[in-house]
Amino acid sequence: MAANSCAVLLQVTKCTFQRPSLPPKIEHSRNPLSSTFKPLLRELDHFPNISVDVPKAIKETSFKLLDAFVDFIYEFVDQPLLPSQNNFAPVEEIGEATTVRIVEGKIPDDFPDGVYVRNGPNPLFGGLKSTKSIFGESSHMWVEGEGMLHALYLKKDSSRKKWKTWYKNKHVQTDTYNMEKDRTKPGFLPAIQGDSPAILFSYLLNVLRFGVIDKYLSNTNVFEHANKYYSIAENHMPQEIDIHSLQTLGNWNFPSGSWNRPFTSHPKKAPGTGELVIVGIDAKKPYFELGVISADGKKMVHKADLMFDRCAVCHEIGVTQRYNVIMNFPLTIDISRLVLGGQLMRFEKDAYARIGILPRYGDANSIKWFEVDPCCVFHVINCFEHNDEVVVRACRARQSVIPGPSSSVNQLEKFFKWIKRETSSIDDGSEFTKESTFPRVCEWRLNMKTGEVKEKKNLSGDEFAMEFPIINEKFTGFSNKFAYLQVVELKEVSGSGYTRFGGLAKLHFEEKKASTDEEDELVKAEYHMFPKDTFCSGASFVPKPGGIDEDDGWIITFTHNENENISQVCIIDAKKFTDAPVAIITLSSRVPYGFHGAFMPLES
């Protein structure tokens, strides 16, 4: 599922660029790919380093020659979109916010004032640009598009009787976004999927021309910490956002260089303290570091190298009252593998998988590891302590669909046949099926005293595949009764080639599904399915002010009707989950499918 990566491909002072006559110097943190540049050079017999101090005129000439070389050698080509993929296509910024109207129902009187904002990829310059060259082909994936925020603002008037709602969108203006937009044409060469020589030369040419290995995406998630708001993806530092205007304020600067790499798109607030727990991966040692940021966001109170022996992709972590929960699964990044002609990112189905339980301020020596069956987990639902056990619930697939089959441009037709299940394998012999690649809800119970692992691989059943879980965040780190997930379209195995979500599920963890004996272990599920050809993204739970029960609140989500080409926001009562939405708000422009959303309560 392409969307499941949430741009896992990955995301310092604010910089503003004019159209450069030479590569600007960007003070950037390492990321899982850019930090591999030096070892990559060693692998490739020491290509020249651009940091050599030479006269400005020579630098300018060299840059122009490199640009001319790329223009001559490389051809940018758009990847075609099927009709069923139209809402994955990018949109333009609308400029000023526009008032929108409620077309069905009524926003509840006790719904909080705030902004519902969702992040997602929105590629520049017409969409997905792949390249052809003498080095081979490389392709740009939808999940790599520059981040765009889509925000619906909801506010009652001074009399608290009438709602005002307005919509705005805006690109996240990272350093590399500004650099490429100023060029008015594609500049960065795609460097994730395709022929190995093409990817390697893309890395080198991107660094030589722009000073970084790839674009800073900032397209996956949005979060708040210490009353500041951030956009994030895993190949760069979070970008601070003015939540009212959506203006990008710059990179999050950590004091005194206390953190020099990006971090997970899903940082977690520690229960009780409000500290922010983060992890960051790198393609060279140290492969995996954990940090704890103070509740006021001003200092790093703890940092530890967890001494990994590989670069394991870790899109999300978990927290409990006392512990951090680390997912070390066999989806790996390996630059040496790429140099030898293999994939940069690969799911190693025969490699080990383990979950680590780490005291909040622990180090590598204090992790207790639990071996589990190899699988792929992008999203954790929740973690909590129960007696001697740490309970971990997550969305689990037997293997990763990322990076999927070989993705050079001329294999697009094979890719669609693979999605449609007209073939079960691609050239490398890997087998991909609905059962192995579409996730189900699972549970691990890890006994901290005995080391025993109790695993339930499928709590949700086979009726639907589910992803992008959310809960009432007041229960993060504590035992919770409910989770809400986006339901994969029933026809997805024969449709678009990108994952779409045709509904929502509410799981009741403390109630069993009433059915046959063989389903006794399944939990109760309720479904809210959208009309035909209508799909959702970025669902978020909005707690009811003063609510008592865990499910006192609403689910809010962007939806798009592909037949009518209309984008809306639906508000669903979490207690009356199967009922019609309490309000449907029609937006002024199309909202493409994206990744994660959040509701930010705002002061009046």
Coordinates of C-alpha atoms in Angstrom, one line a residue:
M1 CA 0.0 0.0 0.0
A2 CA 1.7 3.2 -1.1
A3 CA 0.0 5.4 1.4
N4 CA 1.0 3.1 4.3
S5 CA 4.5 4.4 4.2
C6 CA 3.2 7.8 5.0
A7 CA 6.3 9.0 3.1
V8 CA 8.4 6.7 5.2
L9 CA 11.1 7.2 2.5
L10 CA 11.5 8.7 4.1
Q11 CA 11.6 14.1 7.2
V12 CA 19.1 25.3 10.8
T13 CA 18.2 28.5 10.6
K14 CA 15.4 29.6 8.4
C15 CA 16.7 30.2 4.9
T16 CA 15.1 32.1 2.1
F17 CA 16.5 31.4 -1.4
Q18 CA 16.5 33.6 -4.5
R19 CA 16.9 31.7 -7.8
P20 CA 20.5 30.5 -7.2
S21 CA 23.4 31.0 -9.5
L22 CA 25.2 28.2 -7.5
P23 CA 24.1 25.7 -4.9
P24 CA 23.2 27.6 -1.7
K25 CA 24.7 26.3 1.5
I26 CA 22.0 24.7 3.5
E27 CA 22.6 24.0 7.2
H28 CA 20.7 20.8 7.3
S29 CA 20.4 17.9 9.6
R30 CA 21.4 14.4 8.5
N31 CA 18.6 12.2 7.2
P32 CA 18.5 8.5 6.4
L33 CA 19.6 9.1 2.9
S34 CA 21.6 12.4 2.9
S35 CA 23.9 11.2 5.6
T36 CA 25.0 8.3 3.4
F37 CA 26.7 10.7 0.9
K38 CA 30.1 10.3 2.5
P39 CA 30.0 6.5 2.6
L40 CA 28.6 6.5 -0.8
L41 CA 31.5 8.4 -2.1
R42 CA 33.9 5.9 -0.5
E43 CA 32.0 3.2 -2.3
L44 CA 32.3 5.0 -5.6
D45 CA 36.0 5.6 -5.3
H46 CA 36.0 9.1 -3.8
F47 CA 34.0 11.3 -6.1
P48 CA 35.1 15.0 -5.6
N49 CA 33.6 16.9 -2.6
I50 CA 31.8 20.1 -3.4
S51 CA 33.0 21.7 -0.2
V52 CA 36.4 22.5 -1.6
D53 CA 37.0 26.3 -1.4
V54 CA 37.4 27.5 -5.0
P55 CA 36.8 31.0 -6.4
K56 CA 33.1 32.0 -6.8
A57 CA 33.3 32.3 -10.6
I58 CA 34.5 28.7 -10.9
K59 CA 31.7 27.5 -8.6
E60 CA 29.2 29.4 -10.7
T61 CA 30.6 27.9 -13.9
S62 CA 30.7 24.4 -12.4
F63 CA 27.1 24.7 -11.3
K64 CA 25.9 25.9 -14.7
L65 CA 27.8 23.1 -16.4
L66 CA 26.2 20.5 -14.1
D67 CA 22.8 22.0 -14.7
A68 CA 23.4 21.8 -18.5
F69 CA 24.7 18.3 -18.1
V70 CA 21.5 17.2 -16.3
D71 CA 19.3 19.0 -18.9
F72 CA 21.2 17.2 -21.7
I73 CA 21.4 13.7 -20.2
Y74 CA 18.1 13.5 -18.3
E75 CA 14.5 13.6 -19.6
F76 CA 11.8 14.3 -17.1
V77 CA 8.6 12.4 -17.9
D78 CA 5.2 12.4 -16.2
Q79 CA 3.9 9.1 -15.0
P80 CA 0.4 8.5 -16.3
L81 CA -2.5 8.3 -13.8
L82 CA -5.5 6.0 -14.3
P83 CA -9.0 7.6 -14.1
S84 CA -9.3 6.0 -10.6
Q85 CA -6.2 7.8 -9.5
N86 CA -7.3 11.3 -10.4
N87 CA -7.6 12.5 -6.8
F88 CA -4.0 11.6 -6.2
A89 CA -3.0 14.4 -8.6
P90 CA -1.7 17.6 -7.1
V91 CA -3.7 20.9 -6.8
E92 CA -2.7 24.6 -6.8
E93 CA -2.7 26.8 -3.7
I94 CA -6.0 28.7 -3.5
G95 CA -4.5 31.8 -1.9
E96 CA -6.8 33.5 0.6
A97 CA -9.0 31.3 2.8
T98 CA -12.5 30.8 1.4
T99 CA -15.7 30.5 3.4
V100 CA -17.4 27.1 3.0
R101 CA -20.9 25.9 3.8
I102 CA -22.5 23.1 5.7
V103 CA -24.6 21.2 3.2
E104 CA -26.0 18.5 5.5
G105 CA -26.7 18.4 9.2
K106 CA -25.3 20.7 11.9
I107 CA -22.0 21.1 13.7
P108 CA -22.8 20.2 17.4
D109 CA -23.0 23.1 19.8
D110 CA -20.4 21.6 22.0
F111 CA -17.9 21.0 19.2
P112 CA -14.7 22.9 20.1
D113 CA -13.4 25.9 18.1
G114 CA -10.3 24.8 16.3
V115 CA -8.6 23.8 13.0
Y116 CA -8.7 20.4 11.4
V117 CA -5.5 20.1 9.3
R118 CA -4.2 17.3 7.2
N119 CA -0.9 16.8 5.5
G120 CA -0.1 15.1 2.3
P121 CA 2.1 14.9 -0.8
N122 CA 1.4 17.5 -3.5
P123 CA 4.1 17.3 -6.2
L124 CA 5.2 20.4 -8.0
F125 CA 5.3 21.0 -11.8
G126 CA 2.4 18.9 -13.0
G127 CA 2.8 15.8 -10.9
L128 CA 4.9 12.7 -10.8
K129 CA 8.2 13.3 -12.6
S130 CA 10.3 10.3 -13.5
T131 CA 13.5 10.4 -15.4
K132 CA 15.2 8.5 -18.3
S133 CA 18.9 8.8 -18.9
I134 CA 21.9 6.9 -20.1
F135 CA 22.2 5.6 -16.5
G136 CA 18.8 4.0 -16.6
E137 CA 15.4 5.0 -15.3
S138 CA 14.2 6.3 -11.9
S139 CA 10.7 7.1 -10.8
H140 CA 9.2 9.6 -8.4
M141 CA 6.5 8.1 -6.2
W142 CA 3.3 9.9 -5.1
V143 CA 4.4 9.6 -1.4
E144 CA 7.5 11.8 -2.3
G145 CA 5.5 14.9 -3.2
E146 CA 6.2 18.2 -1.4
G147 CA 3.9 18.6 1.6
M148 CA 0.7 20.5 1.4
L149 CA -1.5 21.4 4.4
H150 CA -5.3 21.4 4.0
A151 CA -7.1 23.2 6.8
L152 CA -10.7 23.6 7.8
Y153 CA -11.3 26.3 10.5
L154 CA -14.4 26.0 12.7
K155 CA -15.4 28.9 15.0
K156 CA -18.6 30.0 16.6
D157 CA -19.5 33.7 16.4
S158 CA -19.5 35.9 19.5
S159 CA -23.0 34.8 20.4
R160 CA -22.0 31.2 20.3
K161 CA -25.0 30.5 18.1
K162 CA -23.7 30.3 14.6
W163 CA -20.7 28.5 13.1
K164 CA -18.3 30.1 10.7
T165 CA -16.2 27.7 8.6
W166 CA -13.5 28.4 6.2
Y167 CA -10.9 26.4 4.2
K168 CA -7.3 27.1 3.2
N169 CA -4.4 25.1 1.7
K170 CA -0.7 25.9 1.4
H171 CA 2.5 24.1 0.6
V172 CA 5.0 23.5 3.3
Q173 CA 7.8 25.8 2.3
T174 CA 10.9 23.9 3.2
D175 CA 14.3 25.0 2.0
T176 CA 14.3 22.7 -1.0
Y177 CA 10.7 23.6 -1.9
N178 CA 11.7 27.2 -2.2
M179 CA 14.9 26.3 -4.1
E180 CA 13.0 24.2 -6.7
K181 CA 10.0 26.6 -7.0
D182 CA 12.4 29.4 -7.7
R183 CA 13.8 27.4 -10.6
T184 CA 10.3 27.1 -12.1
K185 CA 11.1 23.6 -13.4
P186 CA 12.0 20.2 -12.0
G187 CA 15.5 20.1 -10.6
F188 CA 15.9 17.3 -8.1
L189 CA 16.3 13.9 -9.7
P190 CA 14.2 11.1 -8.2
A191 CA 16.4 9.0 -6.0
I192 CA 14.4 6.3 -4.4
Q193 CA 13.1 3.8 -6.9
G194 CA 14.4 2.6 -10.3
D195 CA 17.7 1.3 -11.8
S196 CA 20.5 1.2 -9.3
P197 CA 23.0 3.3 -11.4
A198 CA 20.4 5.9 -12.1
I199 CA 19.6 6.3 -8.4
L200 CA 23.3 6.5 -7.5
F201 CA 24.0 9.2 -10.0
S202 CA 20.8 11.0 -8.9
Y203 CA 22.2 11.1 -5.4
L204 CA 25.5 12.5 -6.6
L205 CA 24.1 15.1 -9.0
N206 CA 21.5 16.3 -6.4
V207 CA 24.3 16.9 -3.9
L208 CA 26.7 18.5 -6.4
R209 CA 23.9 20.9 -7.6
F210 CA 21.9 21.6 -4.5
G211 CA 24.0 20.5 -1.5
V212 CA 21.5 17.9 -0.4
I213 CA 20.7 14.4 -1.6
D214 CA 16.9 14.7 -2.0
K215 CA 14.0 17.0 -1.4
Y216 CA 12.8 17.7 2.1
L217 CA 9.2 16.4 2.0
S218 CA 7.5 17.5 5.2
N219 CA 4.3 15.8 3.9
T220 CA 3.3 13.1 6.4
N221 CA 1.9 14.5 9.7
V222 CA 1.2 17.6 11.8
F223 CA 1.6 17.8 15.6
E224 CA 1.7 20.3 18.4
H225 CA 4.3 20.6 21.2
A226 CA 4.7 23.5 23.7
N227 CA 1.9 25.5 21.9
K228 CA 3.8 25.4 18.6
Y229 CA 2.7 23.5 15.5
Y230 CA 4.8 21.5 13.2
S231 CA 4.7 19.7 9.8
I232 CA 6.9 16.7 9.5
A233 CA 8.2 13.8 7.4
E234 CA 11.1 11.5 8.2
N235 CA 13.7 12.9 5.8
H236 CA 14.1 16.3 7.5
M237 CA 13.6 18.3 10.7
P238 CA 10.0 19.4 11.5
Q239 CA 8.9 22.7 10.0
E240 CA 7.2 25.1 12.4
I241 CA 3.8 26.3 11.0
D242 CA 1.7 29.3 11.8
I243 CA -1.5 27.4 12.3
H244 CA -3.7 30.4 11.5
S245 CA -2.1 31.3 8.1
L246 CA -0.3 28.0 7.3
Q247 CA 2.8 30.0 6.7
T248 CA 6.1 28.0 7.2
L249 CA 8.2 29.6 9.9
G250 CA 11.3 27.5 9.5
N251 CA 13.1 24.4 10.8
W252 CA 12.8 23.4 14.4
N253 CA 16.1 24.3 15.9
F254 CA 17.4 22.2 18.7
P255 CA 19.5 23.9 21.4
S256 CA 23.3 23.6 21.1
G257 CA 23.1 20.9 18.4
S258 CA 21.6 18.4 20.8
W259 CA 19.8 16.6 17.9
N260 CA 21.3 16.4 14.5
R261 CA 19.0 14.1 12.5
P262 CA 15.3 14.1 11.6
F263 CA 12.8 12.1 13.7
T264 CA 9.7 9.9 13.4
S265 CA 6.6 11.4 11.9
H266 CA 4.8 10.2 15.0
P267 CA 6.5 11.6 18.1
K268 CA 4.6 10.8 21.3
K269 CA 3.9 12.8 24.4
A270 CA 4.9 10.9 27.5
P271 CA 2.0 10.4 29.9
G272 CA 2.1 12.6 32.9
T273 CA 5.2 14.7 32.0
G274 CA 4.2 16.1 28.6
E275 CA 7.7 15.4 27.3
L276 CA 8.0 14.6 23.6
V277 CA 9.6 11.2 22.9
I278 CA 11.3 10.9 19.5
V279 CA 13.4 8.5 17.5
G280 CA 15.5 9.0 14.4
I281 CA 17.2 6.6 12.0
D282 CA 20.2 7.0 9.8
A283 CA 21.7 4.9 7.0
K284 CA 25.1 4.9 8.8
K285 CA 26.0 4.4 12.4
P286 CA 24.5 5.3 14.8
Y287 CA 21.6 3.8 13.0
F288 CA 19.0 4.5 15.6
E289 CA 18.8 7.2 18.3
L290 CA 16.1 8.1 20.9
G291 CA 15.5 11.5 22.4
V292 CA 13.2 13.0 25.0
I293 CA 12.4 16.7 24.6
S294 CA 11.3 18.8 27.5
A295 CA 7.6 19.7 27.9
D296 CA 8.4 23.3 27.1
G297 CA 10.3 22.3 23.9
K298 CA 13.5 24.1 24.9
K299 CA 15.9 21.3 25.7
M300 CA 16.8 17.7 25.1
V301 CA 16.5 16.0 28.4
H302 CA 17.7 12.6 27.3
K303 CA 19.4 11.1 24.2
A304 CA 20.6 7.6 23.6
D305 CA 22.2 5.6 20.8
L306 CA 20.3 2.3 20.9
M307 CA 23.2 0.5 19.2
F308 CA 21.3 -1.0 16.3
D309 CA 23.3 -3.2 13.9
R310 CA 21.2 -2.2 10.8
C311 CA 19.2 0.8 9.6
A312 CA 15.6 -0.4 10.3
V313 CA 12.8 1.8 9.1
C314 CA 10.8 2.9 12.2
H315 CA 7.9 5.0 11.3
E316 CA 6.3 5.1 14.7
I317 CA 7.1 4.4 18.4
G318 CA 4.9 3.7 21.4
V319 CA 4.9 5.0 24.9
T320 CA 3.5 3.8 28.2
Q321 CA 3.6 5.4 31.6
R322 CA 7.1 4.2 32.3
Y323 CA 8.5 2.9 29.0
N324 CA 9.3 3.6 25.4
V325 CA 8.3 0.9 22.9
I326 CA 10.8 0.4 20.0
M327 CA 9.9 -1.5 16.8
N328 CA 12.9 -3.1 15.1
F329 CA 11.5 -4.8 12.1
P330 CA 13.2 -6.0 8.9
L331 CA 12.3 -3.2 6.5
T332 CA 15.8 -1.8 6.1
I333 CA 17.8 0.8 4.3
D334 CA 21.2 -0.3 3.0
I335 CA 23.4 1.9 0.8
S336 CA 25.9 -0.9 0.2
R337 CA 23.0 -3.1 -1.2
L338 CA 22.1 -0.3 -3.6
V339 CA 25.7 0.0 -4.8
L340 CA 25.8 -3.7 -5.5
G341 CA 22.7 -3.3 -7.7
G342 CA 20.0 -4.1 -5.2
Q343 CA 17.2 -2.0 -3.6
L344 CA 18.0 0.8 -1.3
M345 CA 15.0 -0.1 0.8
R346 CA 13.9 -3.8 1.2
F347 CA 11.8 -6.0 3.4
E348 CA 14.0 -8.8 4.5
K349 CA 11.4 -11.5 5.2
D350 CA 13.9 -13.9 6.7
A351 CA 15.6 -11.4 9.0
Y352 CA 14.8 -11.0 12.7
A353 CA 12.0 -8.8 14.1
R354 CA 11.9 -7.7 17.7
I355 CA 10.1 -5.2 20.0
G356 CA 12.2 -3.3 22.6
I357 CA 10.9 -2.1 25.9
L358 CA 13.0 0.8 27.2
P359 CA 12.7 2.8 30.4
R360 CA 11.8 6.4 29.5
Y361 CA 15.4 7.6 30.1
G362 CA 17.2 4.3 29.4
D363 CA 20.0 3.4 27.0
A364 CA 20.9 0.5 24.8
N365 CA 21.9 -1.6 27.9
S366 CA 18.5 -1.2 29.5
I367 CA 16.3 -2.4 26.6
K368 CA 14.5 -5.6 27.1
W369 CA 14.1 -7.2 23.6
F370 CA 11.2 -9.6 22.6
E371 CA 11.6 -11.6 19.5
V372 CA 8.5 -11.8 17.3
D373 CA 7.6 -13.2 13.9
P374 CA 9.0 -11.1 11.0
C375 CA 6.4 -8.7 9.8
C376 CA 5.9 -5.1 8.8
V377 CA 4.4 -2.4 11.1
F378 CA 4.1 1.2 10.1
H379 CA 1.6 2.4 12.7
V380 CA 1.2 1.7 16.4
I381 CA -2.4 2.0 17.8
N382 CA -1.5 2.2 21.5
C383 CA 0.7 0.7 24.1
F384 CA 0.1 0.3 27.9
E385 CA 1.1 -1.6 30.9
H386 CA -1.0 -4.4 32.4
N387 CA 0.4 -6.2 35.5
D388 CA 3.7 -7.6 34.4
E389 CA 3.0 -7.1 30.7
V390 CA 3.4 -4.3 28.2
V391 CA 0.6 -4.5 25.6
V392 CA 1.3 -3.3 22.1
R393 CA -1.4 -3.0 19.5
A394 CA -0.6 -2.1 15.9
C395 CA -1.4 -2.6 12.3
R396 CA 0.5 -5.6 11.1
A397 CA 1.2 -7.0 7.6
R398 CA 3.2 -10.2 6.9
Q399 CA 5.5 -8.2 4.6
S400 CA 6.0 -4.7 3.3
V401 CA 4.5 -3.5 0.1
I402 CA 7.1 -0.7 0.2
P403 CA 9.2 -0.5 -1.9
G404 CA 7.2 -3.1 -3.8
P405 CA 8.1 -4.5 -7.2
S406 CA 10.8 -2.9 -9.3
S407 CA 9.6 0.5 -10.2
S408 CA 11.5 1.7 -13.2
V409 CA 9.3 3.5 -15.7
N410 CA 8.9 0.7 -18.2
Q411 CA 7.6 -1.6 -15.5
L412 CA 4.5 0.5 -14.7
E413 CA 2.2 -1.9 -16.5
K414 CA 3.6 -4.8 -14.5
F415 CA 3.0 -2.9 -11.4
F416 CA -0.7 -2.4 -12.2
K417 CA -1.0 -6.1 -13.0
W418 CA 0.5 -6.8 -9.6
I419 CA -1.9 -4.5 -7.9
K420 CA -4.8 -6.1 -9.8
R421 CA -3.5 -9.5 -8.7
E422 CA -3.3 -10.6 -12.3
T423 CA 0.1 -11.9 -11.3
S424 CA 1.4 -12.9 -7.9
S425 CA 5.0 -12.1 -8.5
I426 CA 7.3 -9.6 -10.1
D427 CA 10.7 -10.3 -11.8
D428 CA 12.5 -10.8 -8.5
G429 CA 10.2 -13.7 -7.5
S430 CA 8.7 -11.9 -4.5
E431 CA 5.1 -12.9 -3.9
F432 CA 2.6 -10.2 -3.0
T433 CA -0.9 -11.0 -2.1
K434 CA -3.8 -9.2 -0.4
E435 CA -3.3 -11.4 2.7
S436 CA 0.4 -10.7 3.0
T437 CA 0.6 -7.0 2.3
F438 CA -2.7 -5.5 3.6
P439 CA -2.5 -5.0 7.4
R440 CA -4.7 -6.3 10.1
V441 CA -4.9 -5.2 13.8
C442 CA -2.7 -7.3 16.0
E443 CA -1.7 -7.4 19.7
W444 CA 1.5 -8.4 21.4
R445 CA 1.6 -9.0 25.2
L446 CA 5.2 -8.8 26.4
N447 CA 5.9 -10.1 29.9
M448 CA 8.7 -8.1 31.5
K449 CA 9.4 -10.7 34.1
T450 CA 9.3 -14.0 32.2
G451 CA 10.2 -12.7 28.7
E452 CA 7.1 -14.5 27.3
V453 CA 5.4 -13.2 24.1
K454 CA 1.7 -13.7 23.5
E455 CA 0.8 -12.7 20.0
K456 CA -2.6 -12.3 18.4
K457 CA -2.0 -11.6 14.7
N458 CA -5.5 -10.7 13.7
L459 CA -7.9 -9.1 16.1
S460 CA -10.0 -7.4 13.3
G461 CA -10.8 -10.3 11.0
D462 CA -10.4 -10.7 7.3
E463 CA -13.5 -8.8 6.2
F464 CA -11.5 -5.6 5.8
A465 CA -7.9 -4.5 5.9
M466 CA -7.3 -1.4 8.1
E467 CA -4.7 1.2 8.5
F468 CA -4.1 4.8 9.8
P469 CA -5.3 4.1 13.4
I470 CA -6.4 6.9 15.8
I471 CA -7.5 6.9 19.4
N472 CA -8.6 9.5 21.9
E473 CA -5.1 10.9 22.6
K474 CA -6.0 11.4 26.3
F475 CA -5.5 7.6 26.5
T476 CA -2.1 7.4 24.9
G477 CA 0.0 5.1 27.1
F478 CA -3.0 3.9 29.1
S479 CA -5.4 1.0 28.6
N480 CA -8.0 2.0 26.1
K481 CA -11.3 0.5 24.9
F482 CA -11.6 1.9 21.4
A483 CA -9.6 2.5 18.2
Y484 CA -10.7 4.0 14.9
L485 CA -9.1 3.0 11.6
Q486 CA -9.5 3.7 7.9
V487 CA -10.9 0.8 6.0
V488 CA -9.2 -0.2 2.7
E489 CA -11.6 -0.1 -0.3
L490 CA -13.1 -3.5 -1.0
K491 CA -12.2 -3.3 -4.6
E492 CA -8.7 -2.1 -4.0
V493 CA -7.1 -5.3 -5.2
S494 CA -8.5 -4.7 -8.7
G495 CA -8.5 -0.9 -8.8
S496 CA -6.3 2.1 -8.7
G497 CA -2.8 1.0 -7.9
Y498 CA -2.9 3.4 -4.9
T499 CA -4.6 2.6 -1.6
R500 CA -8.0 4.3 -1.0
F501 CA -10.1 4.1 2.1
G502 CA -13.8 3.6 1.6
G503 CA -14.8 3.8 5.2
L504 CA -14.0 3.9 8.9
A505 CA -14.0 1.2 11.6
K506 CA -14.5 1.4 15.3
L507 CA -12.9 -1.4 17.3
H508 CA -14.2 -2.4 20.8
F509 CA -11.2 -4.1 22.4
E510 CA -13.1 -5.2 25.5
E511 CA -16.0 -6.8 23.5
K512 CA -15.7 -9.9 21.4
K513 CA -17.3 -10.4 18.0
A514 CA -20.5 -12.4 18.3
S515 CA -20.1 -15.1 15.7
T516 CA -18.7 -18.7 15.2
D517 CA -16.3 -20.4 17.6
E518 CA -13.3 -19.8 15.3
E519 CA -13.9 -16.0 15.6
D520 CA -14.0 -15.9 19.4
E521 CA -10.7 -14.0 19.4
L522 CA -11.9 -11.2 17.1
V523 CA -13.0 -8.0 18.7
K524 CA -16.3 -6.3 18.0
A525 CA -16.1 -3.9 15.1
E526 CA -18.6 -1.2 13.9
Y527 CA -18.3 0.3 10.4
H528 CA -19.1 3.7 8.9
M529 CA -18.9 3.2 5.1
F530 CA -19.0 6.1 2.8
P531 CA -21.1 6.3 -0.4
K532 CA -20.0 4.6 -3.5
D533 CA -16.7 6.0 -5.0
T534 CA -16.2 8.2 -1.9
F535 CA -13.0 7.8 0.0
C536 CA -11.5 9.4 3.1
S537 CA -8.1 10.5 4.5
G538 CA -6.5 12.0 7.5
A539 CA -9.2 11.0 10.1
S540 CA -8.8 12.5 13.6
F541 CA -10.6 12.1 16.9
V542 CA -12.0 15.3 18.4
P543 CA -12.7 14.8 22.2
K544 CA -15.8 16.4 23.5
P545 CA -15.0 19.2 26.0
G546 CA -15.9 17.9 29.4
G547 CA -16.5 14.4 28.1
I548 CA -16.5 11.5 30.5
D549 CA -16.4 8.3 28.4
E550 CA -13.4 7.5 26.1
D551 CA -15.6 7.7 23.0
D552 CA -17.2 11.1 24.0
G553 CA -16.3 13.0 20.8
W554 CA -16.3 12.9 17.1
I555 CA -14.4 11.6 14.1
I556 CA -13.5 14.2 11.6
T557 CA -12.2 13.3 8.1
F558 CA -11.7 14.7 4.6
T559 CA -13.6 12.8 1.9
H560 CA -13.7 13.0 -1.8
N561 CA -16.5 11.8 -4.2
E562 CA -14.7 10.7 -7.4
N563 CA -17.9 10.7 -9.5
E564 CA -18.8 14.3 -8.7
N565 CA -15.3 15.5 -8.0
I566 CA -16.4 17.1 -4.7
S567 CA -14.3 17.2 -1.5
Q568 CA -16.0 17.5 1.8
V569 CA -15.3 17.2 5.6
C570 CA -17.5 14.7 7.5
I571 CA -18.1 14.9 11.2
I572 CA -19.2 11.6 12.8
D573 CA -20.5 11.1 16.3
A574 CA -18.1 8.5 17.8
K575 CA -20.8 7.1 20.1
K576 CA -23.3 6.7 17.2
F577 CA -20.6 5.6 14.8
T578 CA -22.8 3.8 12.3
D579 CA -25.3 6.7 12.0
A580 CA -25.1 9.3 9.2
P581 CA -22.6 12.1 9.8
V582 CA -23.8 14.9 12.1
A583 CA -22.4 17.4 9.6
I584 CA -21.0 17.4 6.0
I585 CA -19.1 20.5 4.9
T586 CA -18.5 21.0 1.2
L587 CA -15.1 22.6 0.4
S588 CA -14.3 25.2 -2.2
S589 CA -11.7 23.1 -4.0
R590 CA -10.5 19.6 -4.5
V591 CA -8.5 18.0 -1.6
P592 CA -6.2 15.2 -2.9
Y593 CA -5.8 12.1 -0.8
G594 CA -3.1 12.4 1.8
F595 CA -1.7 11.1 5.1
H596 CA -2.3 12.1 8.7
G597 CA -4.6 14.8 10.1
A598 CA -5.1 16.4 13.5
F599 CA -7.6 18.6 15.2
M600 CA -6.0 21.5 17.0
P601 CA -8.3 23.3 19.5
L602 CA -7.7 27.1 19.3
E603 CA -8.4 29.8 21.8
S604 CA -11.3 32.1 20.9

